Amino acid sequence: MEPTESTKSMEQATALRLLPWLSPEGRPCYLSSGSEGGHLSRLADVTEARLLATGAEVLGLARKVLGDPMSPYTEVRYSGIRLAECLGDALRVAESRGLRLPVPDTDVEDARGDGTRDE
C-alpha cells in the first residue's frame, strides 16, 4: 500500500526529536531523528540526564526546607520556584521521550494475552 500524504507528514512529525532546551526566542527546538547518535543527539541525552539529576537534588533539598516549620518564607518561596523549574524540565524530558516511543499497533492483544479486547 502506498503511503498517503497525511501518513508521510505524520512520519516526518514523529521523526523529529524535541530537544531539552528552547531557542533564544523561547520556541521549542527539534532535531531530525536521522541524526540519532550524532553530536547534538548525545548532547541532548546528556542534558536530559543532567536536568533529571538536578531535579532529584532540588527535590531532596526542598523536602528539608518544607519539612522544617521554622523555615523562612524566602527559603520556602525559593524552593517552590526551583521545584517549578525542575518540574517543567522533567515534563519536557518526558514529552520528548514519549514522542520517541514506538506507536503501538492498533490490533495488539490486551495485557491478558488471550486475544480479547476490552470494549
Coordinates of N, CA and C in Angstrom, one line a residue:
M1 N 0.9 -1.2 0.0 CA 0.0 0.0 0.0 C 0.9 1.2 0.0
E2 N 0.6 2.2 -0.9 CA 1.3 3.5 -1.0 C 1.0 4.4 0.2
P3 N 2.1 5.0 0.8 CA 1.8 5.9 1.9 C 1.1 7.1 1.4
T4 N 0.1 7.6 2.2 CA -0.6 8.8 1.8 C 0.2 10.0 2.2
E5 N -0.2 11.2 1.8 CA 0.4 12.5 2.2 C 0.3 12.7 3.7
S6 N -0.9 12.3 4.3 CA -1.0 12.5 5.7 C -0.1 11.5 6.5
T7 N 0.1 10.3 6.0 CA 0.9 9.4 6.6 C 2.4 9.8 6.5
K8 N 2.8 10.4 5.4 CA 4.1 10.9 5.2 C 4.4 12.0 6.2
S9 N 3.4 12.9 6.3 CA 3.6 14.1 7.2 C 3.7 13.6 8.7
M10 N 2.9 12.6 9.0 CA 2.9 12.1 10.4 C 4.3 11.4 10.7
E11 N 4.8 10.7 9.7 CA 6.2 10.1 9.9 C 7.2 11.2 10.0
Q12 N 7.1 12.3 9.3 CA 8.1 13.4 9.4 C 7.9 14.0 10.8
A13 N 6.7 14.2 11.2 CA 6.5 14.8 12.5 C 7.1 14.0 13.6
T14 N 6.9 12.6 13.6 CA 7.4 11.8 14.6 C 8.9 11.5 14.5
A15 N 9.5 11.9 13.3 CA 10.9 11.7 13.1 C 11.7 12.8 13.8
L16 N 11.0 13.8 14.3 CA 11.7 14.9 15.0 C 11.8 14.7 16.5
R17 N 13.0 15.0 17.1 CA 13.2 14.8 18.5 C 13.0 16.2 19.1
L18 N 12.2 16.3 20.1 CA 12.1 17.5 20.9 C 13.3 17.6 21.8
L19 N 14.0 18.7 21.7 CA 15.2 18.9 22.5 C 14.9 19.5 23.8
P20 N 15.8 19.2 24.8 CA 15.5 19.7 26.2 C 15.9 21.2 26.4
W21 N 15.9 22.0 25.4 CA 16.2 23.4 25.5 C 15.3 24.2 24.5
L22 N 15.2 25.5 24.8 CA 14.4 26.3 23.9 C 15.3 27.2 23.1
S23 N 14.8 27.7 22.0 CA 15.5 28.7 21.1 C 15.6 30.0 21.9
P24 N 16.5 30.9 21.5 CA 16.6 32.2 22.1 C 15.3 32.9 22.1
E25 N 14.4 32.6 21.2 CA 13.0 33.3 21.1 C 12.0 32.5 22.0
G26 N 12.5 31.5 22.7 CA 11.6 30.7 23.6 C 10.7 29.7 22.9
R27 N 11.1 29.3 21.7 CA 10.4 28.3 20.9 C 11.0 26.9 21.1
P28 N 10.2 25.9 20.9 CA 10.8 24.5 21.0 C 11.8 24.3 19.9
C29 N 12.8 23.5 20.3 CA 13.9 23.1 19.3 C 13.7 21.6 19.0
Y30 N 13.9 21.2 17.7 CA 13.7 19.9 17.3 C 15.0 19.4 16.6
L31 N 15.2 18.1 16.6 CA 16.3 17.5 15.9 C 15.8 16.4 15.0
S32 N 16.2 16.3 13.8 CA 15.8 15.2 12.9 C 16.4 13.9 13.5
S33 N 15.5 12.9 13.6 CA 15.9 11.6 14.3 C 16.9 10.9 13.4
G34 N 17.1 11.3 12.2 CA 18.2 10.8 11.3 C 19.6 11.0 11.9
S35 N 19.6 12.0 12.8 CA 20.9 12.3 13.5 C 21.1 11.6 14.8
E36 N 20.4 10.5 15.0 CA 20.5 9.8 16.2 C 21.9 9.2 16.4
G37 N 22.5 9.4 17.5 CA 23.9 9.0 17.7 C 24.9 10.1 17.4
G38 N 24.4 11.2 16.8 CA 25.2 12.3 16.4 C 25.6 13.2 17.6
H39 N 26.4 14.2 17.4 CA 26.9 15.0 18.5 C 25.7 15.7 19.2
L40 N 24.8 16.3 18.4 CA 23.7 17.0 19.0 C 22.7 16.1 19.8
S41 N 22.6 14.9 19.3 CA 21.7 13.9 20.0 C 22.3 13.5 21.3
R42 N 23.6 13.3 21.3 CA 24.3 12.9 22.5 C 24.3 14.1 23.5
L43 N 24.5 15.3 23.0 CA 24.4 16.5 23.9 C 23.0 16.6 24.5
A44 N 21.9 16.3 23.7 CA 20.6 16.3 24.3 C 20.4 15.2 25.3
D45 N 21.0 14.0 25.1 CA 20.9 12.9 26.1 C 21.6 13.3 27.4
V46 N 22.8 13.9 27.3 CA 23.5 14.4 28.5 C 22.7 15.5 29.2
T47 N 22.2 16.4 28.5 CA 21.4 17.5 29.0 C 20.2 17.0 29.8
E48 N 19.4 16.0 29.2 CA 18.3 15.4 29.8 C 18.7 14.8 31.1
A49 N 19.8 14.0 31.1 CA 20.2 13.3 32.3 C 20.6 14.3 33.4
R50 N 21.2 15.4 33.0 CA 21.6 16.5 34.0 C 20.4 17.2 34.5
L51 N 19.4 17.4 33.7 CA 18.2 18.1 34.2 C 17.4 17.2 35.2
L52 N 17.4 15.9 34.9 CA 16.7 15.0 35.8 C 17.5 14.8 37.1
A53 N 18.8 14.8 37.1 CA 19.6 14.7 38.3 C 19.5 15.9 39.1
T54 N 19.5 17.1 38.5 CA 19.3 18.4 39.2 C 17.9 18.4 39.9
G55 N 16.9 17.9 39.2 CA 15.5 17.9 39.7 C 15.5 17.0 41.0
A56 N 16.2 15.9 40.9 CA 16.2 15.0 42.1 C 16.9 15.6 43.3
E57 N 18.0 16.4 43.0 CA 18.8 17.1 44.0 C 17.9 18.2 44.6
V58 N 17.3 19.0 43.8 CA 16.5 20.1 44.3 C 15.3 19.5 45.1
L59 N 14.7 18.4 44.7 CA 13.6 17.8 45.5 C 14.1 17.5 46.9
G60 N 15.2 16.8 47.0 CA 15.8 16.5 48.3 C 16.0 17.7 49.2
L61 N 16.6 18.7 48.6 CA 16.8 20.0 49.4 C 15.5 20.6 49.8
A62 N 14.6 20.7 48.8 CA 13.3 21.3 49.1 C 12.5 20.6 50.2
R63 N 12.6 19.3 50.2 CA 11.9 18.5 51.3 C 12.4 18.9 52.7
K64 N 13.7 19.1 52.8 CA 14.3 19.6 54.1 C 13.7 20.9 54.5
V65 N 13.7 21.9 53.5 CA 13.1 23.2 53.8 C 11.7 23.1 54.2
L66 N 10.9 22.4 53.4 CA 9.5 22.3 53.6 C 9.1 21.5 54.9
G67 N 10.0 20.6 55.2 CA 9.8 19.8 56.4 C 10.1 20.5 57.7
D68 N 10.7 21.7 57.6 CA 11.1 22.5 58.8 C 10.1 23.6 59.0
P69 N 9.2 23.5 60.0 CA 8.2 24.6 60.1 C 8.8 26.0 60.4
M70 N 10.0 26.0 60.8 CA 10.7 27.3 61.1 C 11.4 27.9 59.9
S71 N 11.3 27.2 58.7 CA 12.0 27.7 57.5 C 11.5 29.1 57.2
P72 N 12.4 30.0 56.9 CA 11.9 31.4 56.5 C 11.1 31.4 55.2
Y73 N 10.2 32.3 55.1 CA 9.4 32.4 53.9 C 10.2 32.5 52.6
T74 N 11.3 33.2 52.7 CA 12.1 33.4 51.4 C 12.7 32.0 51.0
E75 N 13.1 31.2 51.9 CA 13.6 29.9 51.6 C 12.5 29.0 51.0
V76 N 11.3 29.0 51.6 CA 10.2 28.2 51.1 C 9.8 28.7 49.7
R77 N 9.7 30.0 49.5 CA 9.4 30.5 48.2 C 10.4 30.1 47.1
Y78 N 11.7 30.3 47.5 CA 12.8 29.9 46.6 C 12.7 28.4 46.2
S79 N 12.4 27.6 47.2 CA 12.3 26.1 47.0 C 11.1 25.9 46.0
G80 N 10.0 26.6 46.2 CA 8.9 26.4 45.3 C 9.2 26.8 43.8
I81 N 10.0 27.9 43.7 CA 10.3 28.4 42.4 C 11.3 27.4 41.7
R82 N 12.2 26.9 42.4 CA 13.2 25.9 41.9 C 12.5 24.6 41.5
L83 N 11.5 24.2 42.4 CA 10.8 22.9 42.1 C 9.9 23.1 40.9
A84 N 9.3 24.3 40.7 CA 8.5 24.5 39.5 C 9.4 24.5 38.2
E85 N 10.6 25.0 38.3 CA 11.6 25.0 37.2 C 11.9 23.5 36.8
C86 N 12.2 22.8 37.9 CA 12.6 21.4 37.7 C 11.5 20.5 37.2
L87 N 10.3 20.8 37.6 CA 9.1 20.1 37.1 C 8.9 20.4 35.6
G88 N 9.1 21.6 35.2 CA 9.0 22.0 33.8 C 10.0 21.2 33.0
D89 N 11.2 21.2 33.5 CA 12.3 20.4 32.8 C 12.0 19.0 32.7
A90 N 11.5 18.4 33.8 CA 11.2 16.9 33.8 C 10.0 16.6 32.8
L91 N 9.0 17.5 32.8 CA 7.9 17.3 31.9 C 8.4 17.4 30.4
R92 N 9.3 18.3 30.1 CA 9.8 18.4 28.8 C 10.6 17.2 28.4
V93 N 11.4 16.6 29.3 CA 12.1 15.4 29.0 C 11.1 14.3 28.8
A94 N 10.1 14.2 29.6 CA 9.1 13.1 29.5 C 8.4 13.2 28.1
E95 N 8.0 14.4 27.8 CA 7.3 14.6 26.5 C 8.3 14.2 25.3
S96 N 9.5 14.6 25.4 CA 10.5 14.2 24.3 C 10.6 12.7 24.2
R97 N 10.8 12.1 25.4 CA 10.9 10.6 25.4 C 9.7 9.9 24.9
G98 N 8.5 10.5 25.4 CA 7.2 9.9 25.0 C 7.0 10.0 23.5
L99 N 7.4 11.1 22.9 CA 7.3 11.2 21.4 C 8.2 10.2 20.6
R100 N 9.2 9.7 21.3 CA 10.1 8.8 20.6 C 9.8 7.4 20.8
L101 N 8.7 7.1 21.6 CA 8.3 5.7 21.8 C 7.6 5.2 20.5
P102 N 7.8 3.9 20.2 CA 7.1 3.4 19.0 C 5.6 3.4 19.2
V103 N 4.9 3.7 18.1 CA 3.4 3.7 18.1 C 3.0 2.3 18.2
P104 N 2.1 1.9 19.2 CA 1.7 0.5 19.2 C 0.7 0.2 18.1
D105 N 0.7 -1.0 17.6 CA -0.2 -1.5 16.6 C -1.6 -1.5 17.2
T106 N -2.5 -1.0 16.4 CA -3.9 -0.9 16.9 C -4.6 -2.3 17.1
D107 N -4.0 -3.3 16.5 CA -4.5 -4.7 16.7 C -3.7 -5.5 17.7
V108 N -3.0 -4.8 18.6 CA -2.3 -5.5 19.7 C -3.2 -6.1 20.7
E109 N -2.8 -7.3 21.1 CA -3.7 -8.0 22.1 C -3.6 -7.3 23.4
D110 N -4.6 -7.5 24.3 CA -4.6 -6.8 25.6 C -3.6 -7.4 26.5
A111 N -3.4 -6.9 27.7 CA -2.4 -7.4 28.7 C -2.6 -8.8 29.1
R112 N -3.9 -9.4 29.0 CA -4.1 -10.7 29.4 C -3.5 -11.7 28.4
G113 N -3.3 -11.2 27.1 CA -2.7 -12.1 26.1 C -3.6 -13.1 25.6
D114 N -4.9 -13.1 25.8 CA -5.8 -14.1 25.3 C -6.5 -13.7 24.0
G115 N -6.0 -12.5 23.5 CA -6.6 -12.1 22.2 C -7.9 -11.3 22.3
T116 N -8.4 -11.2 23.5 CA -9.7 -10.5 23.7 C -9.4 -9.0 24.0
R117 N -10.3 -8.2 23.7 CA -10.2 -6.8 23.9 C -11.3 -6.3 24.8
D118 N -10.9 -5.3 25.6 CA -12.0 -4.6 26.4 C -12.6 -3.6 25.5
E119 N -13.9 -3.7 25.4 CA -14.6 -2.7 24.5 C -15.3 -1.7 25.4

